[in-house]
Coordinates of C-alpha atoms in Angstrom, one line a residue:
G1 CA -66.3 -17.9 -34.3
L2 CA -68.8 -15.1 -33.6
V3 CA -67.0 -12.7 -36.0
M4 CA -67.2 -15.4 -38.7
R5 CA -70.9 -15.9 -38.1
V6 CA -71.6 -12.2 -38.2
L7 CA -69.6 -11.6 -41.4
G8 CA -71.2 -14.8 -43.0
E9 CA -74.7 -13.6 -42.2
A10 CA -74.1 -10.1 -43.5
F11 CA -72.5 -11.5 -46.6
T12 CA -75.6 -13.8 -47.3
A13 CA -78.1 -11.1 -46.5
K14 CA -76.5 -8.6 -49.0
N15 CA -78.3 -5.6 -47.4
I16 CA -76.1 -5.1 -44.3
I17 CA -73.2 -2.7 -43.7
I18 CA -70.7 -3.9 -41.1
C19 CA -69.1 -1.1 -39.1
L20 CA -66.1 -2.0 -37.0
D21 CA -65.6 1.0 -34.6
N22 CA -62.1 1.3 -33.2
A23 CA -61.1 -1.3 -35.8
Q24 CA -57.5 -1.4 -34.6
L25 CA -58.7 -3.8 -31.8
F26 CA -59.4 -6.4 -34.5
F27 CA -55.9 -6.4 -35.9
E28 CA -53.7 -6.6 -32.9
E29 CA -50.8 -9.0 -32.4
G30 CA -49.7 -10.8 -29.3
V31 CA -51.1 -13.0 -26.6
G32 CA -54.8 -12.5 -25.8
S33 CA -55.4 -10.2 -28.8
I34 CA -57.3 -10.9 -32.0
D35 CA -56.3 -10.4 -35.6
I36 CA -59.1 -11.0 -38.2
S37 CA -57.0 -9.9 -41.2
N38 CA -57.1 -13.4 -42.7
V39 CA -60.9 -13.6 -42.4
L40 CA -61.6 -10.1 -43.6
L41 CA -59.2 -9.8 -46.5
P42 CA -60.8 -12.3 -48.9
I43 CA -64.2 -10.7 -48.1
L44 CA -62.9 -7.2 -48.8
E45 CA -61.2 -8.3 -52.0
A46 CA -64.3 -10.1 -53.2
G47 CA -66.1 -6.8 -52.8
N48 CA -69.5 -8.3 -52.0
L49 CA -69.8 -7.0 -48.4
R50 CA -69.8 -3.3 -47.5
V51 CA -67.5 -2.7 -44.5
I52 CA -66.6 0.5 -42.7
L53 CA -63.6 0.6 -40.3
T54 CA -62.9 3.5 -38.1
M55 CA -59.5 4.3 -36.4
D56 CA -57.1 7.2 -36.2
D57 CA -54.3 7.9 -38.7
Q58 CA -51.5 6.6 -36.5
Q59 CA -53.2 3.2 -35.9
F60 CA -53.9 2.9 -39.7
L61 CA -50.3 3.5 -40.5
Q62 CA -49.2 0.8 -38.0
I63 CA -51.6 -1.7 -39.5
S64 CA -50.6 -0.8 -43.1
H65 CA -47.0 -1.4 -42.2
R66 CA -47.7 -4.8 -40.8
N67 CA -50.3 -5.8 -43.5
P68 CA -50.0 -3.9 -46.8
S69 CA -52.6 -6.2 -48.5
L70 CA -55.3 -5.2 -46.0
S71 CA -54.7 -1.4 -46.4
N72 CA -54.7 -1.8 -50.2
A73 CA -58.1 -3.4 -50.0
L74 CA -59.5 -0.4 -48.2
N75 CA -60.5 3.0 -49.5
R76 CA -59.0 5.5 -47.1
I77 CA -61.2 8.5 -46.2
V78 CA -59.8 11.1 -43.9
V79 CA -62.5 12.6 -41.7
G80 CA -61.3 16.0 -40.5
E81 CA -62.6 18.3 -37.8
P82 CA -65.6 20.4 -38.9
E83 CA -65.6 24.3 -39.0
K84 CA -67.1 26.1 -36.0
K85 CA -70.4 26.7 -37.8
D86 CA -70.8 23.0 -38.6
T87 CA -69.7 22.0 -35.1
I88 CA -72.4 24.2 -33.5
T89 CA -74.9 22.6 -35.8
A90 CA -73.8 19.1 -34.7
M91 CA -74.0 20.2 -31.1
Q92 CA -77.5 21.4 -31.6
D93 CA -78.4 17.9 -33.0
Q94 CA -76.8 16.2 -30.0
I95 CA -78.4 18.3 -27.3
L96 CA -81.9 17.1 -28.3
T97 CA -81.0 13.7 -26.9
I98 CA -79.3 15.0 -23.8
E99 CA -82.1 17.4 -23.0
Y100 CA -84.6 14.5 -23.2
K101 CA -82.5 12.2 -21.1
R102 CA -81.4 14.7 -18.5
K103 CA -84.6 16.8 -18.4
V104 CA -82.6 20.1 -19.0
I105 CA -82.7 22.9 -21.6
Y106 CA -79.6 24.2 -23.2
M107 CA -79.3 28.0 -23.8
Y108 CA -77.5 28.9 -27.0
Q109 CA -74.8 30.7 -25.0
S110 CA -73.9 27.4 -23.4
L111 CA -73.1 25.9 -26.9
I112 CA -70.8 28.8 -27.8
E113 CA -69.0 28.6 -24.4
A114 CA -68.7 24.8 -24.7
Y115 CA -67.1 25.3 -28.1
R116 CA -64.7 27.9 -26.8
L117 CA -63.6 26.2 -23.6
S118 CA -63.4 22.7 -25.0
E119 CA -61.2 24.0 -27.9
R120 CA -58.9 25.5 -25.2
Y121 CA -58.8 22.8 -22.5
I122 CA -59.9 19.4 -23.8
H123 CA -57.2 17.8 -25.9
D124 CA -57.9 14.1 -25.9
L125 CA -60.9 14.4 -28.4
A126 CA -61.6 16.2 -31.7
M127 CA -64.5 18.4 -32.5
P128 CA -67.5 18.1 -32.3
G129 CA -66.9 15.2 -29.7
R130 CA -65.0 17.3 -27.2
A131 CA -67.6 20.1 -27.2
V132 CA -70.4 17.6 -26.8
K133 CA -68.6 15.9 -23.9
L134 CA -68.4 19.3 -22.1
L135 CA -72.1 20.0 -22.8
E136 CA -72.9 16.6 -21.3
S137 CA -70.9 17.5 -18.1
A138 CA -72.6 20.9 -18.0
A139 CA -76.0 19.2 -17.5
N140 CA -74.8 18.4 -13.9
Y141 CA -74.6 22.1 -13.2
A142 CA -77.9 23.2 -14.6
E143 CA -79.4 26.3 -13.0
G144 CA -83.0 27.2 -12.0
G145 CA -85.6 25.5 -14.1
G146 CA -83.1 23.0 -15.5
L147 CA -81.4 25.7 -17.7
V148 CA -77.8 24.9 -18.8
T149 CA -76.1 28.3 -19.1
M150 CA -72.7 29.6 -19.9
N151 CA -72.0 29.5 -16.2
S152 CA -73.0 25.8 -16.1
V153 CA -70.3 25.1 -18.8
Q154 CA -67.7 27.1 -16.9
Q155 CA -68.4 25.1 -13.7
A156 CA -68.2 21.8 -15.6
I157 CA -64.8 22.6 -17.0
E158 CA -63.5 23.9 -13.6
K159 CA -64.7 20.7 -11.8
T160 CA -63.6 18.2 -14.4
M161 CA -60.3 19.8 -15.5
D162 CA -59.3 21.4 -12.1
V163 CA -58.8 24.8 -13.8
K164 CA -60.3 28.1 -12.9
V165 CA -62.1 29.6 -15.9
S166 CA -63.7 32.4 -14.0
V167 CA -60.6 33.4 -12.1
A168 CA -59.6 36.1 -14.5
S169 CA -63.1 37.8 -14.6
S170 CA -63.7 39.4 -11.2
V171 CA -62.5 43.0 -11.7
D172 CA -62.8 44.3 -8.1
D173 CA -61.1 41.2 -6.7
R174 CA -58.2 41.5 -9.1
E175 CA -57.7 45.2 -8.3
M176 CA -57.6 44.5 -4.6
L177 CA -55.3 41.5 -5.1
L178 CA -52.8 43.4 -7.2
N179 CA -52.5 45.9 -4.4
R180 CA -51.6 43.0 -2.1
I181 CA -48.5 42.4 -4.2
H182 CA -47.2 45.8 -3.2
K183 CA -47.7 44.9 0.5
R184 CA -45.9 41.6 0.1
M185 CA -42.9 42.9 -1.9
I186 CA -41.0 45.3 0.2
N187 CA -38.5 47.7 -1.6
Q188 CA -39.4 46.5 -5.1
T189 CA -41.9 49.3 -5.8
H190 CA -40.7 49.8 -9.4
A191 CA -40.8 46.2 -10.4
V192 CA -44.2 45.6 -8.7
K193 CA -45.7 48.7 -10.3
A194 CA -44.5 47.6 -13.8
V195 CA -46.1 44.2 -13.4
S196 CA -49.3 45.4 -11.8
D197 CA -49.8 48.0 -14.5
A198 CA -49.3 45.5 -17.3
L199 CA -51.8 43.1 -15.6
R200 CA -54.3 45.8 -15.2
R201 CA -54.1 46.6 -18.9
A202 CA -54.5 42.9 -19.7
R203 CA -57.5 42.7 -17.4
A204 CA -59.1 45.8 -19.1
G205 CA -58.9 43.9 -22.4
V206 CA -55.9 45.7 -23.8
R207 CA -53.9 42.6 -24.6
N208 CA -53.4 40.2 -27.5
Q209 CA -55.8 37.2 -26.7
N210 CA -53.4 34.9 -28.7
R211 CA -50.5 35.5 -26.3
P212 CA -49.9 34.9 -22.6
I213 CA -51.7 37.3 -20.2
G214 CA -48.3 38.9 -19.5
T215 CA -44.7 38.3 -20.3
F216 CA -42.0 39.7 -18.1
L217 CA -38.2 39.6 -18.0
F218 CA -36.9 40.0 -14.4
L219 CA -33.3 41.1 -14.2
G220 CA -31.1 41.2 -11.1
P221 CA -28.6 39.3 -9.0
T222 CA -29.5 36.4 -6.7
G223 CA -31.4 37.4 -3.6
V224 CA -33.2 40.5 -4.7
G225 CA -36.6 38.8 -4.8
K226 CA -37.2 37.8 -8.5
T227 CA -38.6 34.3 -7.5
E228 CA -40.5 35.9 -4.6
L229 CA -42.3 38.3 -7.0
A230 CA -43.2 35.3 -9.2
K231 CA -44.7 33.5 -6.2
A232 CA -46.6 36.6 -5.1
L233 CA -48.0 36.8 -8.6
A234 CA -49.1 33.2 -8.5
E235 CA -50.8 33.7 -5.2
V236 CA -52.5 37.0 -6.1
Y237 CA -53.5 36.3 -9.7
F238 CA -54.2 32.6 -9.7
G239 CA -55.1 32.0 -6.0
G240 CA -52.1 30.1 -4.6
E241 CA -48.4 29.9 -4.7
D242 CA -48.7 26.3 -6.0
N243 CA -50.0 27.7 -9.3
I244 CA -46.4 28.2 -10.4
V245 CA -44.6 26.1 -13.0
R246 CA -40.9 26.5 -12.6
L247 CA -38.3 25.4 -15.1
D248 CA -34.6 25.5 -14.3
L249 CA -33.1 26.2 -17.7
N250 CA -29.6 25.3 -16.6
E251 CA -31.0 21.7 -17.0
Y252 CA -31.8 22.4 -20.7
V253 CA -28.3 23.2 -22.1
G254 CA -28.2 20.5 -24.8
L255 CA -29.9 20.2 -28.2
E256 CA -31.6 17.0 -27.1
D257 CA -33.3 18.9 -24.2
V258 CA -35.8 20.4 -26.6
S259 CA -37.6 17.0 -26.7
R260 CA -37.7 17.0 -22.8
L261 CA -39.4 20.4 -22.9
I262 CA -42.3 19.2 -25.1
A263 CA -42.5 15.5 -24.1
D264 CA -45.9 13.8 -23.9
A265 CA -47.5 13.8 -20.4
S266 CA -47.7 10.0 -20.5
S267 CA -43.9 9.6 -20.9
D268 CA -42.8 12.6 -18.9
P269 CA -45.3 14.4 -16.5
N270 CA -42.7 17.0 -15.7
S271 CA -42.3 18.4 -19.2
L272 CA -43.4 22.0 -19.7
T273 CA -46.3 21.1 -22.0
A274 CA -47.5 18.3 -19.7
K275 CA -47.5 20.7 -16.7
I276 CA -49.4 23.4 -18.5
L277 CA -52.0 21.0 -19.9
K278 CA -52.7 20.0 -16.3
Q279 CA -52.5 23.6 -14.9
P280 CA -53.1 26.2 -17.6
F281 CA -53.8 29.0 -15.1
S282 CA -50.2 29.4 -13.8
V283 CA -47.2 31.6 -13.5
V284 CA -44.5 30.0 -15.8
L285 CA -41.1 30.8 -14.3
L286 CA -38.2 30.2 -16.7
D287 CA -35.2 30.4 -14.4
E288 CA -31.7 31.1 -15.5
I289 CA -32.8 31.5 -19.1
E290 CA -29.3 32.6 -20.3
K291 CA -28.0 29.1 -19.8
A292 CA -30.5 27.4 -22.1
H293 CA -29.5 25.9 -25.5
P294 CA -30.4 28.2 -28.4
N295 CA -32.9 25.7 -29.8
V296 CA -34.6 25.6 -26.4
L297 CA -34.9 29.4 -26.5
T298 CA -36.3 29.2 -30.1
T299 CA -38.9 26.7 -28.9
L300 CA -39.9 29.0 -26.0
L301 CA -40.1 31.9 -28.4
Q302 CA -43.1 30.2 -30.0
L303 CA -45.0 30.2 -26.8
L304 CA -44.3 34.0 -26.3
D305 CA -45.2 34.8 -29.9
E306 CA -48.2 32.6 -30.5
G307 CA -49.3 31.7 -27.0
I308 CA -49.0 28.0 -27.8
L309 CA -46.4 25.2 -27.8
R310 CA -46.7 22.1 -29.9
D311 CA -45.8 19.0 -27.9
I312 CA -43.9 16.0 -29.3
N313 CA -47.1 14.7 -30.8
N314 CA -47.7 18.1 -32.6
R315 CA -50.7 18.8 -30.2
E316 CA -51.2 22.5 -29.5
V317 CA -50.9 23.4 -25.8
S318 CA -52.2 26.8 -24.8
F319 CA -50.2 29.2 -22.7
R320 CA -52.8 32.0 -23.2
D321 CA -54.0 31.8 -19.6
A322 CA -50.5 31.9 -18.1
I323 CA -48.2 34.7 -17.0
V324 CA -44.6 34.0 -18.3
I325 CA -41.6 35.3 -16.4

């Protein structure tokens, strides 16, 4: 009734544009849902009322499949993510409102940091929405005089995403911690030195930013301390032994196991991509790698080479803050 009245009034007025945001909600089937296709279709086909519907690609495909007449009556416009420069401009427009509401002032560095960190860690939104979302959170961590700084943005992402953005930045702490690995790992001086030296180089900036922090292949029989060294790294580099994501690849011996590796977090919270989305600052331990199916190894090669894995939904998951063993 209400929808009919609104559409009728807009139709009569002739100077109104109807915008149905998240329009898929108006075309759902089943008990308790609503489907206004039969009401909307004649109006769209008549062409006397301007209507804008918004939804994502997947939802549009589902509705098109169920109701081809409706999709044929619409002009489909794909709205893509803007480039970095345009995103920053959109962010500058948005912060005017946030500054007024929250009584804060955003420094330009906070916008750049929000773009960088949201691109890396926020995956449920597109740009510029995800960067703006992070900027809004950063207002809660404004510094003296209500200034929202780069540090405010880092704190916001650490608190909301439960990651440690600033973990990898404290040079003196890291040097001291790497020396602790030596103390913990008795009689593995050579292995520990090789790992420590590689991580020192990474920390000094001599690393490819588009790959994991470090990638190591530990060779040796059961019991020499390969897993122990991985745990020591997790404790020393990421602040706790629980920052380790362990995958037993003897459970990934079939071709179909590739999909388990990159399953969506909603269907399988134990997939590799799901775990790293939740805990990007981790040691990733790929145990008994020689037993994995060749296609599983090919998939893992992508994360070593590009620092990302695409999950089952083709979403990029970053391993660039991880150490892979």
